[in-house]
Short mmCIF file of C-alpha atoms in Angstrom, two decimals:
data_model
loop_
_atom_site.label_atom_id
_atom_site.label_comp_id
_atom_site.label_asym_id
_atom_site.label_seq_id
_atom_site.Cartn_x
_atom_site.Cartn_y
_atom_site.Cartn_z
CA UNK J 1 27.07 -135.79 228.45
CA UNK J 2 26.22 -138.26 231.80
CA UNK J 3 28.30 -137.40 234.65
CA UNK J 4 31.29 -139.59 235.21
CA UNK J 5 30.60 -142.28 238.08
CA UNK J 6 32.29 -143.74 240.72
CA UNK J 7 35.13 -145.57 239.44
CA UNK J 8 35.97 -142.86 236.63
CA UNK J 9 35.91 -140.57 239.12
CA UNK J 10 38.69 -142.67 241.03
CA UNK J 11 40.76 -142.95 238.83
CA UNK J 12 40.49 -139.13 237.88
CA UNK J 13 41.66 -138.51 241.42
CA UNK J 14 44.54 -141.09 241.56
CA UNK J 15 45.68 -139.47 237.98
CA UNK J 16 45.96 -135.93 239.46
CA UNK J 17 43.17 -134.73 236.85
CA UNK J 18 40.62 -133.72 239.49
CA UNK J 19 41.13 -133.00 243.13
CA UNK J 20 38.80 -134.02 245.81
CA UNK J 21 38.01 -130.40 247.27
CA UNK J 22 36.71 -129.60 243.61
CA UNK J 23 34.67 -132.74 243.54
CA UNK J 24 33.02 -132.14 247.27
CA UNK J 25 32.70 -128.84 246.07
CA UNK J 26 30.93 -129.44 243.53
CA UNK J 27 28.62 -131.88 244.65
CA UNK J 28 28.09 -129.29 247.48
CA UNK J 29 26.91 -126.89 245.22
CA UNK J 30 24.68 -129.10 243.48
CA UNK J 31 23.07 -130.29 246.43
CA UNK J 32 21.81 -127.10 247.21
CA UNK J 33 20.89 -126.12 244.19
CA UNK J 34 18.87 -129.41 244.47
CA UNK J 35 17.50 -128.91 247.78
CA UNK J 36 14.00 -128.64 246.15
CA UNK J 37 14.44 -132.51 246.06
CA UNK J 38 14.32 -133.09 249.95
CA UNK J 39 17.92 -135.39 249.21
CA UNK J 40 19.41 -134.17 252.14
CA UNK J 41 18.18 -133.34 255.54
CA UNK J 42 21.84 -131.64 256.78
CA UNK J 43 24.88 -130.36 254.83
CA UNK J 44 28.02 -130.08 256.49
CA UNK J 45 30.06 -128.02 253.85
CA UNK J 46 32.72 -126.70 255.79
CA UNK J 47 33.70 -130.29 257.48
CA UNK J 48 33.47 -131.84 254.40
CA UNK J 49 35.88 -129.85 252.38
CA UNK J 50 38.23 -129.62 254.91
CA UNK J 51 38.49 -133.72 254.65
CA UNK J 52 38.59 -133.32 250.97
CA UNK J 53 41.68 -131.15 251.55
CA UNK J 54 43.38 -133.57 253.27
CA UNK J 55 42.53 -136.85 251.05
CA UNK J 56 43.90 -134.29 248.38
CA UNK J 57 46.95 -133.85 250.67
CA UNK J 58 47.34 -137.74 250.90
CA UNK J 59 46.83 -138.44 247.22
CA UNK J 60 49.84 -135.87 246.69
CA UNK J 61 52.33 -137.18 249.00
CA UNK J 62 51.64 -140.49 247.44
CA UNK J 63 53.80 -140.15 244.58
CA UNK J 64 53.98 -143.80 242.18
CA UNK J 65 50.79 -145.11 240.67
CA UNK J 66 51.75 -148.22 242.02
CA UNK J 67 51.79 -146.98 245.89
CA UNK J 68 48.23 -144.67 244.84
CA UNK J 69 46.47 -148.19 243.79
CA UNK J 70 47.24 -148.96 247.84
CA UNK J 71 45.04 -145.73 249.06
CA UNK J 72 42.05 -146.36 250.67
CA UNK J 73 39.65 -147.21 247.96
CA UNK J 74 37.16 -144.34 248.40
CA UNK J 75 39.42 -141.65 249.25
CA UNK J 76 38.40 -138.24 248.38
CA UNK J 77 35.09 -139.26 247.17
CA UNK J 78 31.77 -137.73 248.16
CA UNK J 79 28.97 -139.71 249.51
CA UNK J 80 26.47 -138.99 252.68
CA UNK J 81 25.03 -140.86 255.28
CA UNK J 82 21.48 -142.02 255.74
CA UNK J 83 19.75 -140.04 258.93
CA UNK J 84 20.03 -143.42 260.22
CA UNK J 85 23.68 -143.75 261.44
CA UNK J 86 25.45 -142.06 263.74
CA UNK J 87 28.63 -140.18 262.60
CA UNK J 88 30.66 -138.65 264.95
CA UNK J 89 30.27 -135.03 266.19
CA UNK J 90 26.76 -134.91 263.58
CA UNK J 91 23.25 -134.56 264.66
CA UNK J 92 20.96 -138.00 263.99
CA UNK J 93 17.54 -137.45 264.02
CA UNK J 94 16.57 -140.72 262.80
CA UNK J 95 13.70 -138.70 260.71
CA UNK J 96 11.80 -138.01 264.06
CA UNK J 97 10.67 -135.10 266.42
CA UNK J 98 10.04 -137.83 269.03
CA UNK J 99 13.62 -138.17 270.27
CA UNK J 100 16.79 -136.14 271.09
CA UNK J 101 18.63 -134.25 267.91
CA UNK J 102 22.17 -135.20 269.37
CA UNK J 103 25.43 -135.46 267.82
CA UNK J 104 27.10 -138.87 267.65
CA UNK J 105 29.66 -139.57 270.04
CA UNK J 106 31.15 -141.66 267.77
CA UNK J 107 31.44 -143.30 264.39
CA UNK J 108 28.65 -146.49 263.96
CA UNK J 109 30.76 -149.26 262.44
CA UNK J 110 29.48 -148.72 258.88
CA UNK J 111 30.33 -144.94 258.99
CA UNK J 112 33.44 -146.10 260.98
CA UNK J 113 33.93 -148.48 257.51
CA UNK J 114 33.07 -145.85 255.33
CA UNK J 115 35.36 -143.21 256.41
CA UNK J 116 37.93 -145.59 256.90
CA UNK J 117 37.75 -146.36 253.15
CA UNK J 118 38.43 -142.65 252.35
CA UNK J 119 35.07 -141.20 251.51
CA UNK J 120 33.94 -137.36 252.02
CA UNK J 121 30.27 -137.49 253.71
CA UNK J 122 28.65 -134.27 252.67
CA UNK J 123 26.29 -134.81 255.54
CA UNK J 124 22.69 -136.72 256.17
CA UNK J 125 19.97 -137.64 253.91
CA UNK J 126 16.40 -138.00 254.00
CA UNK J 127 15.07 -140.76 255.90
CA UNK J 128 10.95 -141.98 257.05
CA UNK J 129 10.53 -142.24 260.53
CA UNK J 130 13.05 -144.85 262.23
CA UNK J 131 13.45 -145.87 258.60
CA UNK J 132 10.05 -148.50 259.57
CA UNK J 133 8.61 -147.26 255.49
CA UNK J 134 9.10 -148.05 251.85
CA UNK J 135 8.87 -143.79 251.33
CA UNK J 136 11.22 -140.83 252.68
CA UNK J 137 8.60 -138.54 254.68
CA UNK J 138 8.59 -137.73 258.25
CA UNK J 139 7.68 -134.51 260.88
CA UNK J 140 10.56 -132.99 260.28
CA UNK J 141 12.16 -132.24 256.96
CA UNK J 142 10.64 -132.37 253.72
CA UNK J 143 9.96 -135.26 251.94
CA UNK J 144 12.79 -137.00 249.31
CA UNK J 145 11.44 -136.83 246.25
CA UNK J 146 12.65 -138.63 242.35
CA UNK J 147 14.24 -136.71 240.34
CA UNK J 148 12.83 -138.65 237.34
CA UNK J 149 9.63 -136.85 238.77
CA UNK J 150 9.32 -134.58 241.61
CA UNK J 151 6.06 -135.44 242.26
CA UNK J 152 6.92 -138.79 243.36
CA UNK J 153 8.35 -140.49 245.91
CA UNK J 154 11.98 -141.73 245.53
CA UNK J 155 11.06 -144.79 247.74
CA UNK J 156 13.02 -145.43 251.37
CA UNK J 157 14.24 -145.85 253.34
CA UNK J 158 17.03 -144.75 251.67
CA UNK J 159 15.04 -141.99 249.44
CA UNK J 160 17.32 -139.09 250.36
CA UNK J 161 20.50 -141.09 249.62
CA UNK J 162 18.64 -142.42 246.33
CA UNK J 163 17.57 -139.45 245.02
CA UNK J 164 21.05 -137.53 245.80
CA UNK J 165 22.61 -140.25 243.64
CA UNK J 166 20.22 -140.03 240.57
CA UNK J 167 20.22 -136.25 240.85
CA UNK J 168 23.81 -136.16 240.20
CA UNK J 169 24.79 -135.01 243.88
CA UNK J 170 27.07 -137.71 244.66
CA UNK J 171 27.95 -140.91 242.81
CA UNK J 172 27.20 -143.20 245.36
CA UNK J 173 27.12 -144.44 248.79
CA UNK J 174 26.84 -146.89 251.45
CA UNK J 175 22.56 -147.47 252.73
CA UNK J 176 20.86 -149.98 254.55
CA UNK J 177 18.17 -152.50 254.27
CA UNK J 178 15.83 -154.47 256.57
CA UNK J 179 12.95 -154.87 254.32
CA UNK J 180 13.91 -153.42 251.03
CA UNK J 181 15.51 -150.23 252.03
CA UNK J 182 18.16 -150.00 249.49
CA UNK J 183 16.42 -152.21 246.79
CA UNK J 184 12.92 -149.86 246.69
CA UNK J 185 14.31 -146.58 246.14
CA UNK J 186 17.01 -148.02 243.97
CA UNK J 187 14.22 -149.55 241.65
CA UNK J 188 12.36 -146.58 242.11
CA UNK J 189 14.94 -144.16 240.94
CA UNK J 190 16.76 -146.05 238.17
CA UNK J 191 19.87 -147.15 240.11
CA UNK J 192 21.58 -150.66 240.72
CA UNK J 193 21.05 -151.57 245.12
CA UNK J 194 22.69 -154.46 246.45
CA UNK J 195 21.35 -155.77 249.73
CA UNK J 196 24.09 -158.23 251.15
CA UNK J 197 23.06 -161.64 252.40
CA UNK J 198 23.42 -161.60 256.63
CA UNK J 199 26.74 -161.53 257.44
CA UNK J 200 28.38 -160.75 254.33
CA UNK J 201 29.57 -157.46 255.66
CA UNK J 202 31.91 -157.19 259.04
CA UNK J 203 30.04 -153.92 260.13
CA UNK J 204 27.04 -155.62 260.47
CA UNK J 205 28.48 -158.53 262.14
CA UNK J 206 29.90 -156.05 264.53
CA UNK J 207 26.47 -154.76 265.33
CA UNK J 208 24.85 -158.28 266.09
CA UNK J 209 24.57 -159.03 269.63
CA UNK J 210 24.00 -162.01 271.57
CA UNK J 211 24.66 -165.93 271.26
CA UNK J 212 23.80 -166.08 267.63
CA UNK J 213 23.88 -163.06 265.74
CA UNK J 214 21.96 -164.05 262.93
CA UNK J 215 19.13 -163.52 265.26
CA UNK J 216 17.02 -160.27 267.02
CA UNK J 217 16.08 -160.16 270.47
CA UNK J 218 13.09 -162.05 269.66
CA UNK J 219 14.51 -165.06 268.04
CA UNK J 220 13.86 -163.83 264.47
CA UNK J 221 16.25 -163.85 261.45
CA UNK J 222 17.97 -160.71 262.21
CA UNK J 223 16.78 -158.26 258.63
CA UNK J 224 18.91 -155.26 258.32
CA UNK J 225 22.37 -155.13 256.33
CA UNK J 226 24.00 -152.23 254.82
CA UNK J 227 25.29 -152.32 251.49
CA UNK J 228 25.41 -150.16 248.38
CA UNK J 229 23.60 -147.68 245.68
CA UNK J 230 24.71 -146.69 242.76
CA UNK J 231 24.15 -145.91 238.86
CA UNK J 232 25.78 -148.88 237.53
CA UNK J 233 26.92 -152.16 238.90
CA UNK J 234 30.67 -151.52 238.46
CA UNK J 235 30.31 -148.26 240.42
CA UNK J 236 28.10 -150.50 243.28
CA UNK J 237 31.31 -153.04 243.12
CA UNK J 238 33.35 -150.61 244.52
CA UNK J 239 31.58 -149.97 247.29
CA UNK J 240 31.08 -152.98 248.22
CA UNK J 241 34.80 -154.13 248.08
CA UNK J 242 35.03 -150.93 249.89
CA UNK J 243 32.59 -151.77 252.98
CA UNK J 244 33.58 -155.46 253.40
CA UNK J 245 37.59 -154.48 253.06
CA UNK J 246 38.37 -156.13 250.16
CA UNK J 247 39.79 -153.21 248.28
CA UNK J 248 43.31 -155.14 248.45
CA UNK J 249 42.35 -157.96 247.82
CA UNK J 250 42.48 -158.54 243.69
CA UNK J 251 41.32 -161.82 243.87
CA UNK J 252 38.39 -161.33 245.45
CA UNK J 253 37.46 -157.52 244.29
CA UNK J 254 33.74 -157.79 243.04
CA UNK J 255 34.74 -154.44 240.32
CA UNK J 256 37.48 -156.93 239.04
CA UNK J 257 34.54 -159.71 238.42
CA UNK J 258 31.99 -157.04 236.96
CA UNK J 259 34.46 -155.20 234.90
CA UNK J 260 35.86 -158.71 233.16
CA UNK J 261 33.92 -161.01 233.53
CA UNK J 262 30.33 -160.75 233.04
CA UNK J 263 30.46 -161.81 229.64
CA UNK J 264 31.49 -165.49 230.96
CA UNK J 265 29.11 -165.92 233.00
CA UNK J 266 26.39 -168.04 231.05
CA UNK J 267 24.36 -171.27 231.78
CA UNK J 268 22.84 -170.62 235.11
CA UNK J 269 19.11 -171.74 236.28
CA UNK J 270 16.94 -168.44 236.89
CA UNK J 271 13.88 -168.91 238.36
CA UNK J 272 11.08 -165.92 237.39
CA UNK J 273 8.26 -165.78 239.79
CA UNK J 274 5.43 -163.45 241.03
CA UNK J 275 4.64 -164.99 243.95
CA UNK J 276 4.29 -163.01 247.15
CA UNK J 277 3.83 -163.49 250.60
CA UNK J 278 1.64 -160.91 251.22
CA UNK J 279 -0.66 -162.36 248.84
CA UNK J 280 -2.47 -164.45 251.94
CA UNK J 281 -3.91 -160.84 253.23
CA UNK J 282 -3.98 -158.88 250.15
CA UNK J 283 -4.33 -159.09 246.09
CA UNK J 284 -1.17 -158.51 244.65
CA UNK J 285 -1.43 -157.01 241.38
CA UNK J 286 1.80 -155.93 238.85
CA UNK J 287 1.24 -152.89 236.56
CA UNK J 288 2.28 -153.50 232.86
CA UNK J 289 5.06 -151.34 233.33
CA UNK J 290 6.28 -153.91 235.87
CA UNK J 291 5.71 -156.90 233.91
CA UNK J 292 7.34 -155.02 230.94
CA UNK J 293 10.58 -154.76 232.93
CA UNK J 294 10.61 -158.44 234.39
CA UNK J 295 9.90 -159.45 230.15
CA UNK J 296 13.21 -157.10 229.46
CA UNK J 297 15.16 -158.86 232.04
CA UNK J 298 13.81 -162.34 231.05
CA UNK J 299 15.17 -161.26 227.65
CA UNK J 300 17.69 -159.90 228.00
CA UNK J 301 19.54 -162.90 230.93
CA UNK J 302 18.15 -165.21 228.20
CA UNK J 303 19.70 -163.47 225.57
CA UNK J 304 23.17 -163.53 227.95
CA UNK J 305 22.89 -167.10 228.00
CA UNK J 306 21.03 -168.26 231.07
CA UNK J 307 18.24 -170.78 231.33
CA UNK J 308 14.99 -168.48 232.49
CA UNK J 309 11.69 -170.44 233.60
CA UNK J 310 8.99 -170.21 235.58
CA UNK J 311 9.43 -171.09 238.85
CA UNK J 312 6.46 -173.03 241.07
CA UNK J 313 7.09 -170.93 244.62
CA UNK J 314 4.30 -171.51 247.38
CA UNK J 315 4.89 -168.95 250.48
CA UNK J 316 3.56 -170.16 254.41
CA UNK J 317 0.27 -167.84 254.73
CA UNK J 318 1.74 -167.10 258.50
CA UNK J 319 3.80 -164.74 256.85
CA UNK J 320 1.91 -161.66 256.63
CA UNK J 321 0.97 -161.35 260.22
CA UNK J 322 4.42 -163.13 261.65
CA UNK J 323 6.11 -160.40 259.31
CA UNK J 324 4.09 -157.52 260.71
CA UNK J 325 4.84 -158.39 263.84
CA UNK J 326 8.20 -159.01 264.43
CA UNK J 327 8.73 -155.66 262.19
CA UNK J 328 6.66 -153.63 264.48
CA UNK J 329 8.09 -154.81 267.61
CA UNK J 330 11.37 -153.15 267.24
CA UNK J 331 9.68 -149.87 268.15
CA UNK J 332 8.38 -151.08 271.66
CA UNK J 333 12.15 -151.18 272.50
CA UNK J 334 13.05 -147.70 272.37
CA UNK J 335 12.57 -145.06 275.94
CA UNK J 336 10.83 -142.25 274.81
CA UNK J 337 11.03 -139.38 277.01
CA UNK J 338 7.58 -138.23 279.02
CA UNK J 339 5.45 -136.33 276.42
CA UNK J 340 7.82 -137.80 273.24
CA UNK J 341 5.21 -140.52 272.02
CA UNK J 342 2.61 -137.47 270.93
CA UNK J 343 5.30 -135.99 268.37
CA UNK J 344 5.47 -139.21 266.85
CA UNK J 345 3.98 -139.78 263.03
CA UNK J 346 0.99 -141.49 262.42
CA UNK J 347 2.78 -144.76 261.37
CA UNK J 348 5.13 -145.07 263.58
CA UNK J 349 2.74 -144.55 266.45
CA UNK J 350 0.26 -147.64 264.78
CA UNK J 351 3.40 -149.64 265.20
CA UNK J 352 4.16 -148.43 268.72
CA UNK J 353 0.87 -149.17 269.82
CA UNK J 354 1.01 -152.45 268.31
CA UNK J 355 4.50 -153.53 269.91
CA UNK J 356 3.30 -152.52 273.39
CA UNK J 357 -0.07 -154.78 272.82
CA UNK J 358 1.87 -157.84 271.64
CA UNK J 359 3.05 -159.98 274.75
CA UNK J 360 6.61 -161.14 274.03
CA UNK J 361 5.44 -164.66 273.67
CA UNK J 362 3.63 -164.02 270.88
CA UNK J 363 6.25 -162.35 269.03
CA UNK J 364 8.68 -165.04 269.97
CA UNK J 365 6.00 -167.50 268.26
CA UNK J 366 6.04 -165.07 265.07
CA UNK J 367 9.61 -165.21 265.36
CA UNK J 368 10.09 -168.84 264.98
CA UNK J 369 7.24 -168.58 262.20
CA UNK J 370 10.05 -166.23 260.44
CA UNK J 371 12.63 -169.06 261.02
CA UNK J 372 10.63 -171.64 259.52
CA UNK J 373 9.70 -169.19 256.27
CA UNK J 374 13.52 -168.15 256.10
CA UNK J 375 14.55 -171.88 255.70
CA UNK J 376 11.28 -172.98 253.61
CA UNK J 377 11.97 -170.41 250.88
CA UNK J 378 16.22 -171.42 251.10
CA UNK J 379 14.91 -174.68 249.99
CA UNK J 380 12.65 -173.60 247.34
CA UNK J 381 14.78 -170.62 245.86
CA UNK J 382 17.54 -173.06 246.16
CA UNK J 383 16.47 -175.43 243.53
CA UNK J 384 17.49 -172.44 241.18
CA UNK J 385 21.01 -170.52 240.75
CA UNK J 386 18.69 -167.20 240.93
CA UNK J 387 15.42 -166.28 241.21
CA UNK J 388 14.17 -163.52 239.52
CA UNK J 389 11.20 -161.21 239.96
CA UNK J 390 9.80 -157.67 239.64
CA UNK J 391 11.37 -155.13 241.93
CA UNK J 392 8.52 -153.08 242.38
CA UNK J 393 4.71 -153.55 241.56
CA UNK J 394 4.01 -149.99 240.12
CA UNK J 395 6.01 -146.91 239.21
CA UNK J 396 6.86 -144.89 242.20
CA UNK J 397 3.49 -142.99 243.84
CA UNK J 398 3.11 -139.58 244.03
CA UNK J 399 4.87 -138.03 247.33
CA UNK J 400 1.92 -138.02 249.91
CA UNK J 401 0.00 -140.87 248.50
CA UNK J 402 1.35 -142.95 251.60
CA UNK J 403 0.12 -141.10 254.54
CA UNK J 404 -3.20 -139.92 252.77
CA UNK J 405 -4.50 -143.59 253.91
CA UNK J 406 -4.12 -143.54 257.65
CA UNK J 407 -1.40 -145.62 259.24
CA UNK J 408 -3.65 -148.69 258.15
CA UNK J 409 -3.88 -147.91 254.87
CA UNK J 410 -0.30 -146.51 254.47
CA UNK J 411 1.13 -150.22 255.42
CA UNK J 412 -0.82 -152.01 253.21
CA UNK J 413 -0.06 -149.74 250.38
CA UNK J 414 3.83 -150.28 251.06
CA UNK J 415 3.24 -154.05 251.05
CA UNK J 416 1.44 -153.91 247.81
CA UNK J 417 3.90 -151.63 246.33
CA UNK J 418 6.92 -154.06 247.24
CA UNK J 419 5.64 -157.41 247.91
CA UNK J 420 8.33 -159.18 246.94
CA UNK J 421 11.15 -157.55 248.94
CA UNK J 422 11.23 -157.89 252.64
CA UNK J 423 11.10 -162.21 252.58
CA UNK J 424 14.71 -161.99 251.15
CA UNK J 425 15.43 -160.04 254.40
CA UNK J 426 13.98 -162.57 255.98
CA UNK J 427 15.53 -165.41 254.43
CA UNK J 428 19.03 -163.42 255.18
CA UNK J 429 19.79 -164.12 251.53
CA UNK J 430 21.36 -161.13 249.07
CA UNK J 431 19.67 -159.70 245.88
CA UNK J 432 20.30 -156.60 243.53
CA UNK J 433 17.76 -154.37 241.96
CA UNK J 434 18.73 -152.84 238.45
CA UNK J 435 16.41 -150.97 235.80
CA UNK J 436 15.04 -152.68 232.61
CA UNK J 437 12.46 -150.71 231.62
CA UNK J 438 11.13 -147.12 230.95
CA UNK J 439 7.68 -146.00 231.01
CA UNK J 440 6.05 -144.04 228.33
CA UNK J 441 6.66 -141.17 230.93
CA UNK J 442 10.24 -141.37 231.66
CA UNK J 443 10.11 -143.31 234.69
CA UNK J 444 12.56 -146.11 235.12
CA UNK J 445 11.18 -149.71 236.06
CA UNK J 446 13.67 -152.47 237.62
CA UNK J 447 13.96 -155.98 238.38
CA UNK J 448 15.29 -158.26 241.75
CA UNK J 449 17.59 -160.85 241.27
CA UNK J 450 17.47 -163.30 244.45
CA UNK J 451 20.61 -165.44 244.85
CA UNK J 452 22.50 -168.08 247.16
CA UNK J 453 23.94 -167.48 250.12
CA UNK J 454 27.62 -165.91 249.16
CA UNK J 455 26.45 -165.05 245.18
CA UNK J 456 26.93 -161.17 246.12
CA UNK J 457 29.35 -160.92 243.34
CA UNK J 458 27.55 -162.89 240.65
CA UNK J 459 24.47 -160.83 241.32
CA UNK J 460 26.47 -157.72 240.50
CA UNK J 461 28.03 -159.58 237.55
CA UNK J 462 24.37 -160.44 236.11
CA UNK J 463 23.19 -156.54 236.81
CA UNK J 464 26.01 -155.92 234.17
CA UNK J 465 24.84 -158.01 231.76
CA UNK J 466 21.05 -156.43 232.30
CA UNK J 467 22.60 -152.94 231.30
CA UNK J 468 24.92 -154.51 228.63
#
């Protein structure tokens, strides 16, 4: 029998049937027993079960049902936190021996959101290096791999927080995405990843800096978000209510609209393309298996209802290098210490190398050539209610298969792998990744639905119908 998920989980806890110590326990136990999996990079057991103890605490002196449907919506649930984000009083390495191992001073404002909703962090997961790769390997820990086979990757940059969820550590949890980050290890290990359009969630808003925060330093559209992964899109729901504080809201509670409503939503305009921007500097090329899973998804939205049809999308061939660019940059920002640069990997030192070569100018003009792609592909995707298209090109590579190629090699690779995932960061617009497809070996195969600005829920309401 499958594990119970997220919400049955929830409402196990808010019946009395389970407590939350036995379910942090538990998924404390099974992390380590999964540690061959590289999932997590730091447990913090004793922490963690102490806070289960006291959502357990909280649960009890909550005595209706009624007044228990008003607890924070996460509470006593265990999760974990990408290497990535700073929680306080724990260590962030950030997946590199280049900088300080320090403990947070204090809570960044997605933890901050997360452990305001309730949730037990069991501690850090697997990250790459500065999270700048579409696989979880670095220096210093070992590498996340899938549990649907060991000997590949579970994607990143969220690998460790992917594979912890399809391993059966924890039933979810809160990652992040700047150029497929949640949507690429998602695909890659079976699991539904929403990446939020820009500004759909307050946290990030609170990060943004500046005079317009939909921009970066540079003048580009401004690529990360945070939002969820989980095993089914109800379970990803939650979380999401959960990390833009909707959780008392009814009305607007994205589990209310997946749970009863998916079956009503019919008659919408899906665009299925192949098109990539990365196809100006290299071929890109789909295995079967990933043109198998875009046919099940064309089937089975077709089969829901929708009108699918191919959709006639040209990308601006600046995009490649603009792209490349603008994502290496980032790195020329941060102070190493003296000495700190030679302890960095092989890809992240390429794109240091890179940032410091680039005068600003010229990533201010690939910056505006990002501005003018984001709004070009708005108007294209636009003339359809979705767009649909593979999630990934292959099945997951085989852990190592990256890094084997040089730094060179090693980007292209990731670009080929997920062409089609960092232009929707680019174009600040939200999509969901959900499985569709099995290989003859077991390993699962997804899809990426692109929506409007604002369709977060309807994209989680379609990844319903996909597993229906």
């Amino acid at each position: 029998m499958e594990d119970p998920g997220l919400f049955d989980l929830r409402e196990a806890l808010r019946h009395g049937e389970v407590s939350s110590h036995d379910l942090v326990g538990t998924a404390l136990e099974r992390a380590e027993a999964s540690a061959d999996l590289g999932a997590f990079v730091s447990l913090n057991g004793e922490l963690a079960l102490a806070e289960a103890r006291a959502a357990d605490a909280r649960i009890a002196a909550t005595v209706s049902a009624t007044a228990r449907r008003g607890l924070p919506p996460l509470l006593g649930l265990p999760t974990a936190h990408k290497d990535l984000v700073a929680v306080r009083g724990i260590v962030t390495t950030h997946g590199s021996a280049a900088v300080p191992h320090l403990p947070a001073a204090e809570d960044d404002p997605v933890a901050a959101a997360v452990r305001a909703a309730g949730a037990v962090s069991l501690g850090k997961t697997q990250v790459p290096e500065f999270g700048i790769a579409g696989y979880s390997e670095n220096e210093i820990a070992p590498p996340a791999r899938n549990p649907h086979d060991p000997a590949r990757t579970a994607g990143g940059s969220s690998g460790g927080t992917a594979a912890a969820i399809a391993a059966g550590v924890i039933p979810g949890a809160i990652a992040s995405d700047a150029g497929g980050s949640i949507r690429i290890p998602a695909a890659a290990c079976g699991l539904v990843g929403l990446k939020p359009g820009r500004g759909a969630v307050p946290a990030d808003r609170t990060r943004s800096a500046g005079s317009d925060p939909s921009l970066d330093d540079f003048g580009a559209p401004r690529m990360g978000v945070s939002g969820p992964i989980a095993r089914d899109a109800r379970d990803a729901a939650i979380l999401y209510d959960a990390l833009r504080g909707r959780a008392d809201e009814p009305a607007h509670l994205a589990v209310a609209s997946v749970m009863t409503q998916p079956g009503s939503l019919r008659g919408l305009r899906i665009g299925v393309s192949l098109a990539s921007p990365f196809e100006e500097w290299i071929p890109i090329r789909f295995d079967p298996d990933a043109l198998a899973a875009l046919q099940a998804g064309v089937d089975a939205l077709t089969a829901a209802g929708h009108t699918v049809e191919e959709a006639e999308i040209a990308y601006d061939s600046r995009y490649p290098e603009a792209f490349t660019t603008v994502w290496t940059a980032g790195l020329g920002r941060i102070a190493f210490e003296p000495g700190a640069e030679d302890r960095l990997g092989a890809l992240a030192g390429m794109f240091l190398r890179r940032a410091r070569d680039t005068p600003r100018a010229q990533v201010e003009k690939a910056a505006a050539a990002l501005r003018s792609f984001a709004a070009d592909v708005a108007r294209q995707w636009g003339a359809y209610d979705v767009v649909l298209t593979p999630a990934l090109a292959s099945p997951a590579p085989r852990v190592g298969a990256f890094r084997a190629l040089g730094p060179e090699g090693d980007y292209r690779l990731q670009c080929e792998w997920a062409p089609q995932t960092s232009m929707v960061n680019v174009a600040g617009l939200p999509a969901v990744t959900a499985p569709t497809h099995r290989t003859a070996a077991g390993l699962p195969m997804s899809v990426q639905l692109i929506g409007r600005a604002g369709d977060e829920v309807r994209l989680l309401q379609l990844a319903a119908q996909l597993a229906a």
